[in-house]
Coordinates of C-alpha atoms and ligand atoms in Angstrom, one line a residue:
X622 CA 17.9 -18.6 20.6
X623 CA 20.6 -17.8 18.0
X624 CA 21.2 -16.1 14.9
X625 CA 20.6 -18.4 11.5
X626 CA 23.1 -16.2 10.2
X627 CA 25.4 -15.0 12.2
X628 CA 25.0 -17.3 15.5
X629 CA 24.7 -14.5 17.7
X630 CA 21.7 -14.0 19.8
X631 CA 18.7 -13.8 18.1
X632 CA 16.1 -10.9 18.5
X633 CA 13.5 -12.1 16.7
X634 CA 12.2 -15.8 15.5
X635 CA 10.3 -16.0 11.9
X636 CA 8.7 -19.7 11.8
X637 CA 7.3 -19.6 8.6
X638 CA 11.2 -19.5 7.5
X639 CA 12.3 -21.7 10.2
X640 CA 14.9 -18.8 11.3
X641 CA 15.7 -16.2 14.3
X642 CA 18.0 -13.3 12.9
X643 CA 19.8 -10.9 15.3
X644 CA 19.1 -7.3 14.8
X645 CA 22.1 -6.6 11.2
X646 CA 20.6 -10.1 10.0
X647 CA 17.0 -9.1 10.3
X648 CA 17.4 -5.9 9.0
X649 CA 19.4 -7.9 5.8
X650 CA 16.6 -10.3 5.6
X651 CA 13.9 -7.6 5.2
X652 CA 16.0 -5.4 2.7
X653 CA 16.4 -8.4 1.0
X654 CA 13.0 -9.5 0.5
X655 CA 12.3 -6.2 -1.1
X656 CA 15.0 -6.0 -3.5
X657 CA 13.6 -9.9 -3.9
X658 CA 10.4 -8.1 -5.1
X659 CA 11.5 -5.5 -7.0
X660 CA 13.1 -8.0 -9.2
X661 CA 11.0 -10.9 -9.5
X662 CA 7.7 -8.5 -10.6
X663 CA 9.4 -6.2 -12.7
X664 CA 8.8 -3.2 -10.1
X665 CA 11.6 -0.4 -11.1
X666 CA 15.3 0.6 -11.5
X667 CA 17.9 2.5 -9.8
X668 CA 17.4 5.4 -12.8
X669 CA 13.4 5.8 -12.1
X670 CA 11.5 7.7 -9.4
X671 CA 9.2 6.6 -7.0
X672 CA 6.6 8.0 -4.9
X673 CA 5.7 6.3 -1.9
X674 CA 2.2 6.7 -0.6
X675 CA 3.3 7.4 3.5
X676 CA 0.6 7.1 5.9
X677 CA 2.7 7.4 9.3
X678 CA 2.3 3.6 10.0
X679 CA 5.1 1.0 10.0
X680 CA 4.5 -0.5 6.7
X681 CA 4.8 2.9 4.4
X682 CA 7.3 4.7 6.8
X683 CA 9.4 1.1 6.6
X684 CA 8.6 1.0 3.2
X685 CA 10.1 4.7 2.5
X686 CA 13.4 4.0 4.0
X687 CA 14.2 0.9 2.8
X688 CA 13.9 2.2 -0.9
X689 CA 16.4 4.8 0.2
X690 CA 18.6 2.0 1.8
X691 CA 18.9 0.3 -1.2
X692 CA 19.8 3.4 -3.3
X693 CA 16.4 4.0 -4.8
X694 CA 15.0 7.4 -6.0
X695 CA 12.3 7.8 -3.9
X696 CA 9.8 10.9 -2.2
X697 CA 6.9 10.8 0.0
X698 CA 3.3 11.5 -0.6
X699 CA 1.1 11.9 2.3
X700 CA -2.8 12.5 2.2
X701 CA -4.0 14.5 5.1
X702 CA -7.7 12.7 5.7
X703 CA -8.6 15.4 8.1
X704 CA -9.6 12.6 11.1
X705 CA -9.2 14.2 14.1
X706 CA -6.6 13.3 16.6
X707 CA -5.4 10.5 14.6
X708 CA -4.8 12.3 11.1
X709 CA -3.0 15.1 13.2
X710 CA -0.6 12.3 14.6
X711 CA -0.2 10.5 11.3
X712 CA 0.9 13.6 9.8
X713 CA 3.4 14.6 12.7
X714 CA 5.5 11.1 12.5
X715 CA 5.5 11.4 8.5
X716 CA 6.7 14.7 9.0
X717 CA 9.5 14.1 11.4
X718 CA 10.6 10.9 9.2
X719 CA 11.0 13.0 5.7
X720 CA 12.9 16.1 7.6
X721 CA 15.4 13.3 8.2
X722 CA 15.2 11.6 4.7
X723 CA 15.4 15.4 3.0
X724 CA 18.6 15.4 5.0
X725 CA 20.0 12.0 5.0
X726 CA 19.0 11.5 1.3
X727 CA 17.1 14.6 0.1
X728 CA 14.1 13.3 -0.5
X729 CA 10.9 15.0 -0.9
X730 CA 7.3 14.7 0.8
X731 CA 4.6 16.0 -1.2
X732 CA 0.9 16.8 0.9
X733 CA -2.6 16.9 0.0
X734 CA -4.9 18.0 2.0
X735 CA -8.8 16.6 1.6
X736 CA -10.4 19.6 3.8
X737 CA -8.5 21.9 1.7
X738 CA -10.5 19.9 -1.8
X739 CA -13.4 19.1 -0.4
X740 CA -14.3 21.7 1.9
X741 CA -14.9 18.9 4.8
X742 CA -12.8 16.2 6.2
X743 CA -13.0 12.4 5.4
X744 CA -15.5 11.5 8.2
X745 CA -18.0 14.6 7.8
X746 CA -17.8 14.1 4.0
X747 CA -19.4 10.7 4.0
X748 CA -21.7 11.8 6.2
X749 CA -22.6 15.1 3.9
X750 CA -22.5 12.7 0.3
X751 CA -24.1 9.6 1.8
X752 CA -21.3 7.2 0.9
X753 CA -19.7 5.1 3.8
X754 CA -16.4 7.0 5.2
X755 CA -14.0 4.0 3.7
X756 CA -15.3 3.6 0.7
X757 CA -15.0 8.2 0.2
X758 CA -11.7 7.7 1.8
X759 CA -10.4 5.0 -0.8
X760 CA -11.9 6.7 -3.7
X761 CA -10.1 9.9 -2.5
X762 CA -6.6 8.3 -1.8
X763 CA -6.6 6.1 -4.9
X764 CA -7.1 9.0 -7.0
X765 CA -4.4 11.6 -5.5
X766 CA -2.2 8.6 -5.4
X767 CA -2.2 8.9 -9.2
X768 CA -2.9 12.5 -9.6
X769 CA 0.4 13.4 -8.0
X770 CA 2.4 10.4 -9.3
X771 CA 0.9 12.0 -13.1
X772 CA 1.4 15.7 -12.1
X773 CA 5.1 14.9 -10.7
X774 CA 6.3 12.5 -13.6
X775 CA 6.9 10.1 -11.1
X776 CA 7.4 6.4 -13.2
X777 CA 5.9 4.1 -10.7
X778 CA 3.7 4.5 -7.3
X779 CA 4.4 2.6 -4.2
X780 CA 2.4 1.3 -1.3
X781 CA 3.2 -0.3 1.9
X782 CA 0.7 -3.3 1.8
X783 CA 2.4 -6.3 3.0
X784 CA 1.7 -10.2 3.3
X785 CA -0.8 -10.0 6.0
X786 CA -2.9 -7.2 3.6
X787 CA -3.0 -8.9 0.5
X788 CA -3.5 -12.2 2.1
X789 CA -6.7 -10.9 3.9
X790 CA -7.6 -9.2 0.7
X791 CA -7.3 -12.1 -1.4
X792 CA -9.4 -14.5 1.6
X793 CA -12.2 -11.3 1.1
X794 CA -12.3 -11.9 -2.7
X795 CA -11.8 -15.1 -3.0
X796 CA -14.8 -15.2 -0.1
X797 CA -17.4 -13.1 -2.3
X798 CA -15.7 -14.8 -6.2
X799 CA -14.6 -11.0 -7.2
X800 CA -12.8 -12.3 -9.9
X801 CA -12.6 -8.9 -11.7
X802 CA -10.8 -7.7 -8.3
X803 CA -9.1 -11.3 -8.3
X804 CA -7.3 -10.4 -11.8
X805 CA -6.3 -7.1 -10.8
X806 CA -4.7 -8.4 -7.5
X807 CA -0.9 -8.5 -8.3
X808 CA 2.0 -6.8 -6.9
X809 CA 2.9 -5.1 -9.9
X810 CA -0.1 -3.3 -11.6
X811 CA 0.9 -1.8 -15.2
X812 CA 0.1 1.5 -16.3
X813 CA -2.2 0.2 -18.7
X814 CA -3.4 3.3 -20.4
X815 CA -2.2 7.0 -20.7
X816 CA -2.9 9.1 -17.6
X817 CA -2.7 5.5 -14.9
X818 CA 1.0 5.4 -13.3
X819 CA 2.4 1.8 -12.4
X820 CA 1.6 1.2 -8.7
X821 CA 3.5 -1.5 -6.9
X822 CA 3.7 -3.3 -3.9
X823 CA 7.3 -3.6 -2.2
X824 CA 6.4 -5.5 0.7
X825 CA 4.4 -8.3 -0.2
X826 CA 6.7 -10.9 1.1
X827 CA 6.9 -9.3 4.2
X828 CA 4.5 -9.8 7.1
X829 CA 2.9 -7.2 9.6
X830 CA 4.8 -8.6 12.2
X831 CA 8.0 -8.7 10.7
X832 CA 7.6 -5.0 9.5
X833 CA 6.8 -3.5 13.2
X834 CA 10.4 -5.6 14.1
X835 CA 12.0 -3.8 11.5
X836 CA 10.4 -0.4 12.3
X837 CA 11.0 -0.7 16.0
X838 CA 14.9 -1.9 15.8
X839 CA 16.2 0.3 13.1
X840 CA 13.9 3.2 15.5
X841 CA 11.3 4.3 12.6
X842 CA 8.8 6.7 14.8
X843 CA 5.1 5.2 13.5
X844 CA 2.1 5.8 14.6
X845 CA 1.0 2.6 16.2
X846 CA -3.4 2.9 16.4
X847 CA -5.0 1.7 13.3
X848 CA -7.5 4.2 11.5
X849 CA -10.5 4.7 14.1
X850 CA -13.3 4.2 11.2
X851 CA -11.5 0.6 10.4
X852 CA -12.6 -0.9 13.8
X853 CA -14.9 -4.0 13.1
X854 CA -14.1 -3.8 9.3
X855 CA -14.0 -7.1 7.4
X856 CA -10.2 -6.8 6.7
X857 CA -9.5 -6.8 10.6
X858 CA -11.7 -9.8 10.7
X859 CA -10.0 -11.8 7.5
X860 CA -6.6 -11.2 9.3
X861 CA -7.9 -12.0 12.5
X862 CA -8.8 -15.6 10.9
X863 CA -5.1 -15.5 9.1
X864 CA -3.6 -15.1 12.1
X865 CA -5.4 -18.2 14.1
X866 CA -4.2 -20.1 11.0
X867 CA -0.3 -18.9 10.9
X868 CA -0.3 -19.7 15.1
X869 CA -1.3 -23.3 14.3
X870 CA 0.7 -23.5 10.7
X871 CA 3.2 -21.0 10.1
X872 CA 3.8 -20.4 6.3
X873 CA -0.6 -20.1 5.8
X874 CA -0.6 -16.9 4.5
X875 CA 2.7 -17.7 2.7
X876 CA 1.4 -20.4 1.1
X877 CA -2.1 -19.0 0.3
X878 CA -0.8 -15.4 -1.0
X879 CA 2.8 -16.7 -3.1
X880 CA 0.7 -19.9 -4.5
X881 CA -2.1 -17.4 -6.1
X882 CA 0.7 -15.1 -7.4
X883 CA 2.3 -18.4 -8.8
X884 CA -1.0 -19.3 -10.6
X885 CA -1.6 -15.8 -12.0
X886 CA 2.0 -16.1 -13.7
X887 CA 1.0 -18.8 -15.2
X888 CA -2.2 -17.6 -16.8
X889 CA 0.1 -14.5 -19.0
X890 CA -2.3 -14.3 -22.4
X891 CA -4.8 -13.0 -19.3
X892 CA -2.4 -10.4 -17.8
X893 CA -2.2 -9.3 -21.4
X894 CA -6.2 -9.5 -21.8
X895 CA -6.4 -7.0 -18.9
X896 CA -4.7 -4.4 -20.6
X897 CA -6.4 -5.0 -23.7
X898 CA -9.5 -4.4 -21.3
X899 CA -9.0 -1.3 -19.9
X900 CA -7.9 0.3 -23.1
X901 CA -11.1 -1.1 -24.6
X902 CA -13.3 0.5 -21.4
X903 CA -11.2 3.5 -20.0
X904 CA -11.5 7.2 -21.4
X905 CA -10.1 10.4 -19.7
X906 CA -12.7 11.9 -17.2
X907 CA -14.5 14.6 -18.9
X908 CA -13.8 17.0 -16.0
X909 CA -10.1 16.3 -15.0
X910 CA -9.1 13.7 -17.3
X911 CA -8.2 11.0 -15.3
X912 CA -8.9 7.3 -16.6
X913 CA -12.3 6.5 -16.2
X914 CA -15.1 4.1 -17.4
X915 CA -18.0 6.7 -17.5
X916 CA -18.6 9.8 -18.2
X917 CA -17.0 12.0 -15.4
X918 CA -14.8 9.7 -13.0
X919 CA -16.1 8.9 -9.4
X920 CA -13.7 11.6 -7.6
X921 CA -15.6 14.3 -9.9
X922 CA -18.5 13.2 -9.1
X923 CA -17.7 12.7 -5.3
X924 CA -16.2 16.8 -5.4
X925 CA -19.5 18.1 -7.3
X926 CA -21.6 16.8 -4.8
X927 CA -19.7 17.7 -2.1
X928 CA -19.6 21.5 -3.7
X929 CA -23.5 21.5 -3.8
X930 CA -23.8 20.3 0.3
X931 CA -20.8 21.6 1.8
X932 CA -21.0 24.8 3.6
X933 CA -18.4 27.4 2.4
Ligands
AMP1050 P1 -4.3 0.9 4.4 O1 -5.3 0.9 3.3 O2 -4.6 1.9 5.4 O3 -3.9 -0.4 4.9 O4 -3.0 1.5 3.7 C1 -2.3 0.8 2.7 C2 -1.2 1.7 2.1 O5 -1.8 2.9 1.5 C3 -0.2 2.2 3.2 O6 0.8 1.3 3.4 C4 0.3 3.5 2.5 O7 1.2 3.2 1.5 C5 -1.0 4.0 1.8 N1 -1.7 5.0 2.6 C6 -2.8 4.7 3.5 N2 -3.2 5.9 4.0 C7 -2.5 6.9 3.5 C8 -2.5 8.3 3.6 N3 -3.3 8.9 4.4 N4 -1.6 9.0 2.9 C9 -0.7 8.4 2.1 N5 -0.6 7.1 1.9 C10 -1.5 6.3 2.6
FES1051 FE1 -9.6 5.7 5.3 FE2 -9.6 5.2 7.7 S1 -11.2 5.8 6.6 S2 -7.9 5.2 6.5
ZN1052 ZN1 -12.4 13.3 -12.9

């Protein structure tokens, strides 16, 4: 097998492109996807700073180091979830990746810590507040996401979710006609009112496979396990499905993820609606000020009940 490109050997085949790249190629093809992205959706410039949300995997730790490839301004935030064994590893490999990016590129990683917060990690806080440990976890990295992307006047807040991710997300709402979540699905989210930073997805054309390639040639440490609480989860499952599909049809989740982007684009006067909408429903929190569509926002409410059962 031999390069598209270059007609060297290949290291890796991509079917849904019809394509093998050699290792320069590949790592071409991926930058280029992303700068593909950044374009097309409207993500940033070269003058604006980005925070990517680094969680020791492939995707974000990929993710991180192609922005800075490509001559992008861009730090590191990492939430320490306080999980045992695999939190402790997460945070080792994020921490060995930004010593080199502070010194190849002098970028910064900021930390939270939820122990520090909430008094409790992620898994015993669930258990304390009576709220499943994903839904606590997502409400918790959602909101220092923005918090520290506010705080740090960062103009835009990036994730690692790739093709296989919002694939799977869309089958789930798609599955269960969320069309509030359906509408709110894009790459490029805006920040629609004061106090909600612009959060992006850089690697939506970019599959999980092809991002563990790209981690393992161009020798990105990641942690490889998956979160131990995600084991059984319905997003395993949707991708699971995906995956039977792309084996017998390469281009499935392609074709499935691209086309609904395509139709969204299409329907504008509602993109425009969904602004109108959360100006309409979204106040600052009355105890921190986030955007929020009650009273006191759902991390306020998560951190009051966790002062009134955890132990200090
Ligand atoms: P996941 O929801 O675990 O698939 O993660 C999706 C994206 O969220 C990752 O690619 C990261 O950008 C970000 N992320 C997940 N967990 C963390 C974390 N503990 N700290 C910082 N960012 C995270
Ligand atoms: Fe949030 Fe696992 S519970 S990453
Ligand atoms: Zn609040």
């Amino acid at each position: 097998m031999n390069c598209t490109k270059c007609k060297t050997k290949a290291v890796i085949d991509l079917p849904r492109h019809n394509a093998a790249f050699c290792k320069g190629c590949f790592t071409g093809f991926v930058h280029d996807q992303v700068a593909r992205a950044i374009k097309s959706e409207w993500m940033f410039g070269k003058e604006e700073r980005i925070l990517v949300a680094v969680s020791g995997g492939k995707d974000s730790l990929a993710l991180w180091n192609i922005l800075l490839k490509l001559g992008y301004r861009a730090d590191g935030l990492y939430v320490d979830l306080g999980i045992g064994v695999y939190s402790e590893q997460s945070h080792a490999k994020v921490t060995k990746f930004a010593e080199a990016v502070a010194t190849s590129h002098g970028a910064t990683l900021h930390l939270h810590t939820v122990e520090q917060e909430a008094g409790a990690g992620i898994k015993e806080l669930a258990q304390l507040i009576h709220r499943p440990t994903c839904s606590t976890c997502g409400t918790i990295k959602r909101y220092q996401f923005n918090r520290v992307a506010i705080e740090q006047n960062y103009d835009v807040m990036a994730t690692g979710h790739n093709l296989d991710d919002e694939a799977a997300r869309l089958l789930g709402n798609v599955l269960h006609w969320q069309e509030e979540y359906l509408d709110k699905q894009g790459p490029s989210l805006p920040a629609s009112v004061a106090g909600f930073a612009k959060k992006v997805k850089p690697l939506y054309r970019l599959s999980e496979r092809e991002l563990a390639a790209y981690a393992v040639l161009n020798r990105i440490d990641y942690i490889v396990e998956e979160c131990p609480m995600a084991k059984g989860s319905k997003m395993l499952q949707y991708k699971e499905v995906l995956n039977r599909l792309e084996t017998e049809s390469p281009g499935t989740k392609q074709t499935f993820y691209w086309g609904f982007l395509d139709k969204q684009r299409k329907k504008q006067p509602t993109a425009i609606t969904m602004t109108e909408k959360d100006r309409a429903v979204l106040h600052p929190c009355a105890s921190c000020s986030q955007p929020t569509t009650a009273e006191v926002c759902s991390y306020c409410k998560m951190m009051a009940k966790a002062k009134t059962v955890v132990p200090r």
